[in-house]
Short mmCIF file of C-alpha atoms in Angstrom, two decimals:
data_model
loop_
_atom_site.label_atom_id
_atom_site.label_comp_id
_atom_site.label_asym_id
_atom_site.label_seq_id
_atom_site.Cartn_x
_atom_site.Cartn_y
_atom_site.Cartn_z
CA UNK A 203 0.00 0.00 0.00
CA UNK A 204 3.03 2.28 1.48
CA UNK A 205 4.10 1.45 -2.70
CA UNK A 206 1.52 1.93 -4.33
CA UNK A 207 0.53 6.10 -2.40
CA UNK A 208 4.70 6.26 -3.57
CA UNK A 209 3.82 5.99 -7.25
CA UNK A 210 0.87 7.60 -6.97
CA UNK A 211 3.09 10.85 -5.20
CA UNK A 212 5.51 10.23 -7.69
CA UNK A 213 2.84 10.75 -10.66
CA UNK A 214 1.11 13.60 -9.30
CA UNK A 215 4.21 15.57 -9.00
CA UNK A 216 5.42 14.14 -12.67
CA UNK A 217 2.17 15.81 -13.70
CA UNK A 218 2.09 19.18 -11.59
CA UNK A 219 5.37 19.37 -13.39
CA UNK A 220 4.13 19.04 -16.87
CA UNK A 221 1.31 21.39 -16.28
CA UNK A 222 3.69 23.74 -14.60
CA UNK A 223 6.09 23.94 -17.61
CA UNK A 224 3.00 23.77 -20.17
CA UNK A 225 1.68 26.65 -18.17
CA UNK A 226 4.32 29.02 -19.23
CA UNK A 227 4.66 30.89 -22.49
CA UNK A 228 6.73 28.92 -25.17
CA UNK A 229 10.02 30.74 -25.73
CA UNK A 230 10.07 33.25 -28.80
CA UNK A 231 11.34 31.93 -31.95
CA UNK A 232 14.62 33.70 -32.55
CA UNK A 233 13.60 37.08 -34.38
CA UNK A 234 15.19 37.62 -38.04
CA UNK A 235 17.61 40.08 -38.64
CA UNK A 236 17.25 42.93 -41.13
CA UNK A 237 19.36 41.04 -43.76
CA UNK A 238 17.52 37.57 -43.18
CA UNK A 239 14.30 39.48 -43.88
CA UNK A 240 15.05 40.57 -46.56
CA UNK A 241 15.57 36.63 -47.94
CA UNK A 242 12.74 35.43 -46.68
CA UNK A 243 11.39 37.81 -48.56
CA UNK A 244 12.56 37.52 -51.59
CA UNK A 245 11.88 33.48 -50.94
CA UNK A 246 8.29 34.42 -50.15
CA UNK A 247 8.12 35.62 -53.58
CA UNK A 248 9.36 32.89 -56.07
CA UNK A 249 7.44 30.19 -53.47
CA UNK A 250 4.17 32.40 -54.23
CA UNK A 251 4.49 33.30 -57.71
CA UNK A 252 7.51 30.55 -59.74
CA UNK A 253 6.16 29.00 -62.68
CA UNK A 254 7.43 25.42 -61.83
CA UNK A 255 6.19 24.44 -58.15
CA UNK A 256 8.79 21.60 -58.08
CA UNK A 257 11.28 24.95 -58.31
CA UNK A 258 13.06 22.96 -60.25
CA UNK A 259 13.01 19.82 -58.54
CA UNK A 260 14.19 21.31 -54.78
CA UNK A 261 12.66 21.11 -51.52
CA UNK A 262 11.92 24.89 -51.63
CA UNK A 263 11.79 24.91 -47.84
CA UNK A 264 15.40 23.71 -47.20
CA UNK A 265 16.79 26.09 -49.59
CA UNK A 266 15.53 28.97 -47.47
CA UNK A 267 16.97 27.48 -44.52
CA UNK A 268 20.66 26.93 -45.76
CA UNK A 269 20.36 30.64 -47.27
CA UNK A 270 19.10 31.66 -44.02
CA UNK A 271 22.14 30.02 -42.23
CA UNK A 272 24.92 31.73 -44.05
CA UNK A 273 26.82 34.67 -42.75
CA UNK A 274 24.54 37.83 -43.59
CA UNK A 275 26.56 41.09 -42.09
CA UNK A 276 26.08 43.33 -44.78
CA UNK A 277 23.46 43.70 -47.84
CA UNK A 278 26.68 42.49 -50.11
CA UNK A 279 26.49 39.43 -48.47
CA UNK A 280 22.92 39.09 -48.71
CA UNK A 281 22.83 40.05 -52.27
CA UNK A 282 24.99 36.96 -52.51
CA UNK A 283 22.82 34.61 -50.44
CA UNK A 284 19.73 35.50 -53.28
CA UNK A 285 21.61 34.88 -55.81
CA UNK A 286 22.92 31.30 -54.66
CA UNK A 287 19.89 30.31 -53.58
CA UNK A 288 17.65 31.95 -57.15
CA UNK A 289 20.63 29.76 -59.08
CA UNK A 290 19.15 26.72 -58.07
CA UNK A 291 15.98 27.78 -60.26
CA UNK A 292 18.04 27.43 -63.54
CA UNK A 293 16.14 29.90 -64.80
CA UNK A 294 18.84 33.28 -65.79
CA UNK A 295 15.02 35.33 -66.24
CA UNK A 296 14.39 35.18 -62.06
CA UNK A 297 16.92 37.22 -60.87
CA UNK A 298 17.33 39.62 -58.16
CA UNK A 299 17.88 43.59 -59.28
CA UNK A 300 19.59 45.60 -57.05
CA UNK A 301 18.49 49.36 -56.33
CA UNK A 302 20.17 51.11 -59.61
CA UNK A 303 19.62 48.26 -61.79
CA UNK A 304 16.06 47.59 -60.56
CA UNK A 305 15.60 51.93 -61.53
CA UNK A 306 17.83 51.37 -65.12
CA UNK A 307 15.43 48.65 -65.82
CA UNK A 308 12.33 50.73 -65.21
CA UNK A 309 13.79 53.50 -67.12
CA UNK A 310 14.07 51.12 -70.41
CA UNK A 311 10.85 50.19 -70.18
CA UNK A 312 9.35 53.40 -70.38
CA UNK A 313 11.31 54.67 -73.04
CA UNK A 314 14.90 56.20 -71.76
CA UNK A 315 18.28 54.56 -71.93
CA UNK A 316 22.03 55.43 -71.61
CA UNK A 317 24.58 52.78 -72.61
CA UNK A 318 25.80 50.70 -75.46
CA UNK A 319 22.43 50.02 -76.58
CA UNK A 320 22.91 46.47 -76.71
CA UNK A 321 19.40 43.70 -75.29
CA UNK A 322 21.30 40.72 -73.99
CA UNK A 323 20.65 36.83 -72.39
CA UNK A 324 22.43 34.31 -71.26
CA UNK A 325 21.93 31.34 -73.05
CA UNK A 326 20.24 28.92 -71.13
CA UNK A 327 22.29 25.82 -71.94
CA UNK A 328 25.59 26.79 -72.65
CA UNK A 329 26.16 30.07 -70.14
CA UNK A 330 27.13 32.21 -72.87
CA UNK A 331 26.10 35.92 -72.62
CA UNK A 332 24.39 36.49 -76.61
CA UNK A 333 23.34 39.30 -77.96
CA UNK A 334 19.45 39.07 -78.75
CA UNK A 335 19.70 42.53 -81.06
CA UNK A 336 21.58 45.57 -81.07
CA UNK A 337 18.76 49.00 -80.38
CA UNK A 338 18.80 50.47 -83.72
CA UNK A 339 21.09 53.04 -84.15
CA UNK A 340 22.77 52.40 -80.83
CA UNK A 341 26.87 52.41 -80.63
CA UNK A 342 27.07 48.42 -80.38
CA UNK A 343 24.86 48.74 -84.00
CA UNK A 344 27.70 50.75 -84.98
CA UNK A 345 30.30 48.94 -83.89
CA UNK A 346 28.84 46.20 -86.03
CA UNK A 347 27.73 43.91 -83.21
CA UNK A 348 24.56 41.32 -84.10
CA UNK A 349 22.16 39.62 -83.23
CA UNK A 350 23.44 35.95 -81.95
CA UNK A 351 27.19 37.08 -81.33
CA UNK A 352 28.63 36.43 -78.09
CA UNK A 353 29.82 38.50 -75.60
CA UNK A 354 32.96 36.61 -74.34
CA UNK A 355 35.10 39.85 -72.52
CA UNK A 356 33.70 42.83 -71.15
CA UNK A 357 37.40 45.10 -70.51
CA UNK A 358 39.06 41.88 -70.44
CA UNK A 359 36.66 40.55 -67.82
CA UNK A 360 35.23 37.13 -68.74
CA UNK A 361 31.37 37.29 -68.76
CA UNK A 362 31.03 33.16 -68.18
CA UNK A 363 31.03 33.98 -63.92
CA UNK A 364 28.98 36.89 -64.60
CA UNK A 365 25.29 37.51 -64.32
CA UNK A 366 22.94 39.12 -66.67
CA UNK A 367 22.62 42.25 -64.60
CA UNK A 368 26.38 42.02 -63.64
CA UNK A 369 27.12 42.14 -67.49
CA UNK A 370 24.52 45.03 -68.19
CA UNK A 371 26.44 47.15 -65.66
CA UNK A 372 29.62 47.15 -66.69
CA UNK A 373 28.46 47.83 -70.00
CA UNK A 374 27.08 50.92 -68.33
CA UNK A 375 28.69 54.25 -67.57
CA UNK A 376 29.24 57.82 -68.54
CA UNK A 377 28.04 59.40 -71.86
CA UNK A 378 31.15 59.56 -73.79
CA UNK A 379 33.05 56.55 -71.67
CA UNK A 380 34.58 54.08 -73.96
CA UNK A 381 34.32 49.88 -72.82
CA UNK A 382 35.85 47.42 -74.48
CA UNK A 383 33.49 43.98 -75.78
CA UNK A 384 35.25 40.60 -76.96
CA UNK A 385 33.17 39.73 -79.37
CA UNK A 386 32.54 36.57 -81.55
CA UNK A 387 29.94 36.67 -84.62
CA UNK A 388 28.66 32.80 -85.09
CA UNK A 389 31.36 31.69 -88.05
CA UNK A 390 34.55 34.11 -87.28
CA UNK A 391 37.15 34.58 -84.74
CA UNK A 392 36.52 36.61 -81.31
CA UNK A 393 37.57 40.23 -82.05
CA UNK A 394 37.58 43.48 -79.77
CA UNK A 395 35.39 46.18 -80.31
CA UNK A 396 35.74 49.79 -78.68
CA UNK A 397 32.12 51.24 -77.84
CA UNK A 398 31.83 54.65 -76.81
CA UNK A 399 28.79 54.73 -74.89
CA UNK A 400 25.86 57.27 -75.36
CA UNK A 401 22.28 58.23 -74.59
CA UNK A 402 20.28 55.42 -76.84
CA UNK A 403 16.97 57.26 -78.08
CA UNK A 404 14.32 54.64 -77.69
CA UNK A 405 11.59 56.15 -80.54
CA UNK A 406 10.45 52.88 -81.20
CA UNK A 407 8.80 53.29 -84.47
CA UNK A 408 10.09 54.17 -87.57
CA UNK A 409 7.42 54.65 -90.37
CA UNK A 410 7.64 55.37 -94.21
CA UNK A 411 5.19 55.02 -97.79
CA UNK A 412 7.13 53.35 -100.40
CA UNK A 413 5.34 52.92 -103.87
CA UNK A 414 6.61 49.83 -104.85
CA UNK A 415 6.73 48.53 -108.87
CA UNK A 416 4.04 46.27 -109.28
CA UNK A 417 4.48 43.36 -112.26
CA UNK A 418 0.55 42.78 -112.44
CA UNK A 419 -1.03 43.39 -115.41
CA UNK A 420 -2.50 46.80 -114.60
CA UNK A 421 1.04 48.20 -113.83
CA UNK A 422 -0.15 50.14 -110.97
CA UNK A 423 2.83 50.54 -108.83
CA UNK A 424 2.00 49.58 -104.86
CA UNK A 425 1.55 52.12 -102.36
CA UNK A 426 3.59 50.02 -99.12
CA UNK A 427 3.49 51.09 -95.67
CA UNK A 428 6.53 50.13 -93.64
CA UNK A 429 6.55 50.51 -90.30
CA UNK A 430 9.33 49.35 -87.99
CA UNK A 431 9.42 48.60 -84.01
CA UNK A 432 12.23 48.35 -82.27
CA UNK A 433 10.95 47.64 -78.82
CA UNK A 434 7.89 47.16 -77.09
CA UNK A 435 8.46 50.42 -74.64
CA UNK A 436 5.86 52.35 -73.30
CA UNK A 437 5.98 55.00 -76.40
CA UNK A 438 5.53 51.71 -78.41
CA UNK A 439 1.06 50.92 -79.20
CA UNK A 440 0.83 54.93 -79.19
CA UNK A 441 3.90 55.52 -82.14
CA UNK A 442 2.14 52.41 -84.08
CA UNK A 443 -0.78 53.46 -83.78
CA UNK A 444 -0.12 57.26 -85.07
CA UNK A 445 1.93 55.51 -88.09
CA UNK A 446 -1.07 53.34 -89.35
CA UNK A 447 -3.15 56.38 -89.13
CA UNK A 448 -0.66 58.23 -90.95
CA UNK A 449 -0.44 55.67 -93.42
CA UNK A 450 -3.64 54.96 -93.97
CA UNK A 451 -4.73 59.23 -94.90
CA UNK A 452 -1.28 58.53 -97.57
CA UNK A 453 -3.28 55.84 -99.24
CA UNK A 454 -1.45 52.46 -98.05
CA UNK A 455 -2.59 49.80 -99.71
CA UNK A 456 -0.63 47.31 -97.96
CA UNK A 457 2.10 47.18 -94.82
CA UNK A 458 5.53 45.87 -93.88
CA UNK A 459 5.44 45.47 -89.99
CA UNK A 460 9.48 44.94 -89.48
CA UNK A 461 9.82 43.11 -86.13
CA UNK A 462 13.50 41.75 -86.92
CA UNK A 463 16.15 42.60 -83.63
CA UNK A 464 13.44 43.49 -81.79
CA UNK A 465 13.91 42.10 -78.56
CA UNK A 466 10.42 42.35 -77.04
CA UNK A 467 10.09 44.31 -73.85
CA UNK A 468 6.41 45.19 -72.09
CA UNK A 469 3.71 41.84 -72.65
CA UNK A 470 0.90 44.41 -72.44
CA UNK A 471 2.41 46.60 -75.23
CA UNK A 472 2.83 43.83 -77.33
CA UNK A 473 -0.75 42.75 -76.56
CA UNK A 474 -1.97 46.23 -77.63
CA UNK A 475 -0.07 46.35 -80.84
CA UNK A 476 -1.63 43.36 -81.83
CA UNK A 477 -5.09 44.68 -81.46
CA UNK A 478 -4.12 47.34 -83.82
CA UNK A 479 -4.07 45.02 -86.76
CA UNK A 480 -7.35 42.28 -85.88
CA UNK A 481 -10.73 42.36 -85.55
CA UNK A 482 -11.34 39.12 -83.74
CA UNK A 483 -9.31 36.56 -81.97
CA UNK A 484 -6.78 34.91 -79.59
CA UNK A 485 -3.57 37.04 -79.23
CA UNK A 486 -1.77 34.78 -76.76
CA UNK A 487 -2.40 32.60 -74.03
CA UNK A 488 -0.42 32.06 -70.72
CA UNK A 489 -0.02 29.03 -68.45
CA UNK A 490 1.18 29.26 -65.24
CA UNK A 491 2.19 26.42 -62.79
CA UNK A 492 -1.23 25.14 -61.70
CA UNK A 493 -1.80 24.40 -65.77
CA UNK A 494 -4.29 27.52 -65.77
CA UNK A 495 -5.41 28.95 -69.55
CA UNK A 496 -5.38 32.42 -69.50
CA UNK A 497 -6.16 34.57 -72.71
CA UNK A 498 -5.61 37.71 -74.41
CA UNK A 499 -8.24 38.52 -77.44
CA UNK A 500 -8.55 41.00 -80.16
CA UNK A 501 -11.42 43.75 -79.39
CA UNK A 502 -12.90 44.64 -82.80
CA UNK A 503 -10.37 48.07 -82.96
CA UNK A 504 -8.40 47.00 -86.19
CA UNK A 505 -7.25 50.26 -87.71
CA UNK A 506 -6.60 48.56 -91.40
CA UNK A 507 -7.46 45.51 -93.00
CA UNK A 508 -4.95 45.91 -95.52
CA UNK A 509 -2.43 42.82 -96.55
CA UNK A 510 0.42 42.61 -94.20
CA UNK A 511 3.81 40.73 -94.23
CA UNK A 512 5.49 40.39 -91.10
CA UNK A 513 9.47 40.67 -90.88
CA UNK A 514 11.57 38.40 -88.30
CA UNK A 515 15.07 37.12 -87.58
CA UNK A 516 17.40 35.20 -84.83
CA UNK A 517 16.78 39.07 -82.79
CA UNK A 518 12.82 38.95 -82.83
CA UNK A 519 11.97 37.77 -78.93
CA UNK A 520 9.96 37.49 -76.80
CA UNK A 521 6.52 39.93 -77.18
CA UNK A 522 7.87 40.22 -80.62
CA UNK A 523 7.38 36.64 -81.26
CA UNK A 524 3.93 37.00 -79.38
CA UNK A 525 3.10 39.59 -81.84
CA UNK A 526 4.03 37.46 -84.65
CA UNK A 527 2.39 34.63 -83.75
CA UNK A 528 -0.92 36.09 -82.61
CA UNK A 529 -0.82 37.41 -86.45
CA UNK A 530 0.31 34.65 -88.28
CA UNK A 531 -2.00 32.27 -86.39
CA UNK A 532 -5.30 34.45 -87.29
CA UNK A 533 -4.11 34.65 -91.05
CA UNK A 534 -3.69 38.43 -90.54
CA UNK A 535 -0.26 38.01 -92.15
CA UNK A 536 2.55 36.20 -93.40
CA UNK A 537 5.72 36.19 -91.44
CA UNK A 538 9.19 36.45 -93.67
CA UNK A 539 12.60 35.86 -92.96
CA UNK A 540 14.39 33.62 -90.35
CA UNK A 541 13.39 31.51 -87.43
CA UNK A 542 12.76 34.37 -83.78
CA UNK A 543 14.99 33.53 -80.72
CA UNK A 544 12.80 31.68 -78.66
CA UNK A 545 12.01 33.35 -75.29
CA UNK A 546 8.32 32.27 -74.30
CA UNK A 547 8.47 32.62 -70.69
CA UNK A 548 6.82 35.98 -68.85
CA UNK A 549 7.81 37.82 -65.56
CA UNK A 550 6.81 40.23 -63.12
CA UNK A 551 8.86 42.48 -61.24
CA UNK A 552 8.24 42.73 -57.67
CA UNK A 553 9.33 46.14 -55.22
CA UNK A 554 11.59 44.76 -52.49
CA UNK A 555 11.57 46.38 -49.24
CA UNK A 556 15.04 47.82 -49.64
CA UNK A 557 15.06 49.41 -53.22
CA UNK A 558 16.00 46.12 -55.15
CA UNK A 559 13.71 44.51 -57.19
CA UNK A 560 12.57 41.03 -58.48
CA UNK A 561 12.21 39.39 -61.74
CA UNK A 562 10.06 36.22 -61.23
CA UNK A 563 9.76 33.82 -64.18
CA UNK A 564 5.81 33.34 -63.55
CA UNK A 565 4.30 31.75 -66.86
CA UNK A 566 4.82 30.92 -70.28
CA UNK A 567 3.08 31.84 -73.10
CA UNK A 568 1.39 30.01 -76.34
CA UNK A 569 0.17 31.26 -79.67
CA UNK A 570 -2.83 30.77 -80.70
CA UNK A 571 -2.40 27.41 -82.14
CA UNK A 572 -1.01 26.81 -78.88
CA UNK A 573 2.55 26.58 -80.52
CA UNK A 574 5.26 26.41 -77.52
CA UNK A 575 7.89 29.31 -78.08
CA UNK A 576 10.27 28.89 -75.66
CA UNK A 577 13.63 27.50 -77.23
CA UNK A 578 12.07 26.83 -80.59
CA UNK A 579 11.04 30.64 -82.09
CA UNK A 580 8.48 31.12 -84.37
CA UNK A 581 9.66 29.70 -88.08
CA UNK A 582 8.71 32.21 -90.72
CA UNK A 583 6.19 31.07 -93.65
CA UNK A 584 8.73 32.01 -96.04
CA UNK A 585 12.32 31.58 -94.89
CA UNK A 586 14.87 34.38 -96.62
CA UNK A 587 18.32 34.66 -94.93
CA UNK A 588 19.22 37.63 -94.60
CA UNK A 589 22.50 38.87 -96.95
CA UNK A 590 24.92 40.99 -94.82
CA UNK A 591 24.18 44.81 -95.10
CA UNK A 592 25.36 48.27 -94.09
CA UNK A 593 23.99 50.53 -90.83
CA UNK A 594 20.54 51.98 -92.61
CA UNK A 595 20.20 49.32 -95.29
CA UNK A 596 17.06 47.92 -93.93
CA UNK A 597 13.90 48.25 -95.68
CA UNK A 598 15.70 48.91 -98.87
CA UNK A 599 16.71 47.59 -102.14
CA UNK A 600 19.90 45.91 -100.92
CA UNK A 601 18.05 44.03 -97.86
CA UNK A 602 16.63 40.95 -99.32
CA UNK A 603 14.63 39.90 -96.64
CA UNK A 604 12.63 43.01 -97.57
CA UNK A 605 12.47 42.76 -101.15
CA UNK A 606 10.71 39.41 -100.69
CA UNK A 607 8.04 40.86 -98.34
CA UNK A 608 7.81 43.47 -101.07
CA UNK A 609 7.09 40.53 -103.82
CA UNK A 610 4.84 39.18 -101.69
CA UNK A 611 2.62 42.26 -101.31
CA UNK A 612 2.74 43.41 -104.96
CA UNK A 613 1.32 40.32 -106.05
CA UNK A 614 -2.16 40.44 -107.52
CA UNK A 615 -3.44 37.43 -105.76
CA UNK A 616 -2.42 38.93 -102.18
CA UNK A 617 -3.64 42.13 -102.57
CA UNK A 618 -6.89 40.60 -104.34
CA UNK A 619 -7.05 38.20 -101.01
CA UNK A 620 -7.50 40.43 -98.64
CA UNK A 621 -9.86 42.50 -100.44
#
């Protein structure tokens, strides 16, 4: 019996005990520090918003963890820890933008730029930093660079350990500042070319009637539009749309819409542009990670219905290729020249709490034939290469890629089509 009250004691003091310490307030998780914040942060994001919710194929949870365990003194260091831990995406399009080139980037976009004038990637398989297209008129035009050259040396500095951004900026600098680019064009040796950098005007449009011979019967020479877009800026649906306008009071009886080395920009601006040439129809449509359809359409606000030929190369990306497609796909036009680059994935930016910013890879887009972009490009309906010509050649009689959309459009049975 003396036993048995023992345990009994024993128990009743095991379980004061337990409601003693259960009584008190768990101990505080260890707060985060400005600098670990800030990661989680940025984690939050790309675990909210990433296109691939495998993030390619990582427990997304441990990586914040291990980035959360490194050494974070400074915002340097921190800078670092995103980076290492966005690398294990794969994806060079999410990337973190620190404070100035988070505000360059925003200043592209809506229509302002000071540089080389050169839109760049890194190639997704090999490393390499390419050249998607040279702005028109820029000094890397002028220096001759192209659209799928490589940019192996940046002042002797080897671009293979740096990033996309890193690259950008030390392209960067003072109006009148010279850098130095190792460059190699696809079949020749690298060579060095001196750039002296400037402000790049970003006018994105470039519109002009051509009356064009005509070898129909009637002899009637062609009254040609041609109209070509650089970028898809801010400036960019509002300069398009003036030209057609323009165009159209001249008498156009068909258009040249030149979308070669342009290397895409704003989605909604290439969206617009599209509108500006259909009636009816899917533009594009985006799938994000849960497999969910979403659509852009055509809204009846076509400003011509006049036969169109659509010009592309290796530079056309991105919303250029959406533009493309979205036309080709509703037989608005015919697309001429070589096969686009190939970028079919969409971001957002997102503010960060410190200045930075974020570039989130968050769908990927289809044409309306539900043709996948991404790595394959758009190929043209009528594949011309293009012959190598001088600075302001374009759209003339020496630039054959032209000349064929110009065949195309002055031939009775296309102009009688679309009538």
């Amino acid at each position: 019996m003396r036993k048995q009250v023992s345990w009994i004691g024993r128990l009743l003091v095991l379980v004061i005990a337990v409601v003693t310490l259960l009584s008190y307030p768990a101990a505080p998780a260890q707060a985060l520090t400005e600098e670990q914040r800030l990661v989680a942060e940025v984690w939050r994001l790309v675990d909210r918003a990433y296109v691939d919710d495998t993030f390619n194929h990582q427990n997304w949870w441990v990586v914040r963890q291990k980035a959360l365990k490194q050494p974070l003194n400074d915002r340097p260091q921190t800078y670092e820890a995103i980076r290492q831990m966005l690398a294990g995406l794969d994806d060079p399009f999410t990337r973190l933008l620190e404070p100035e080139q988070y505000k360059s980037l925003q200043t592209n976009t809506s229509g302002e730029l000071t540089g080389v004038g050169l839109q760049i990637a890194l190639d997704a398989d090999t490393g390499e930093l390419k050249v998607i297209a040279p702005i028109v008129g820029s000094p890397a035009e002028q220096a001759g660079i192209k659209p799928a050259d490589t940019i192996l040396k940046i002042n002797g500095i080897a671009t293979s350990g740096l990033s996309l951004d890193e690259a950008a900026a030390r392209m960067r600098g003072p109006i009148g500042s010279r850098v130095t680019l190792t460059v190699k064009h696809q079949d020749s040796a690298p060579a060095d070319l001196e750039v002296v950098r400037n402000r790049i005007a970003l006018n994105p449009v470039y519109a002009d009637l051509r009356t064009e011979p005509s070898p129909t019967a009637n002899g009637q020479p062609t009254k040609v539009g041609y109209i070509r877009l650089s970028q898809f800026n801010a400036n960019a649906t509002t300069e398009v749309t003036q030209a057609i306008n323009q165009l159209e009071q001249q008498g156009a009886e068909a258009y040249i819409l030149d979308l070669r080395s342009n290397p895409g920009g704003l989605l909604q601006a290439g969206i617009e542009v599209a509108r500006l040439w259909l009636d009816q129809g899917t533009i594009v449509y985006t799938v994000n990670r849960q497999g969910v359809e979403g659509s852009f359409e055509a809204m009846g606000q076509a400003l011509t219905h006049d036969p169109l030929v659509v010009l592309v190369n290796q530079g056309t990306a991105s919303a250029s290729e959406i533009l493309a497609g979205a036309l080709r796909d509703n037989d608005r036009a015919t697309i001429v020249g070589e096969r686009t680059f190939g970028k079919g994935l969409i971001q957002s930016l997102f503010d960060l709490s410190d200045g930075a910013g974020l570039a989130v890879t968050v769908a990927k887009y289809e044409t309306p034939a539900h043709h996948d972009i991404n790595k394959q490009g758009i190929k043209p309906d009528l594949t011309v290469p293009l012959d190598p010509i001088a600075i302001g050649q374009a759209g003339t009689a020496t630039d054959s890629q032209y000349q064929a959309a110009v065949e195309l459009l002055t031939n009775q049975s296309m102009l009688a089509g679309a009538s």
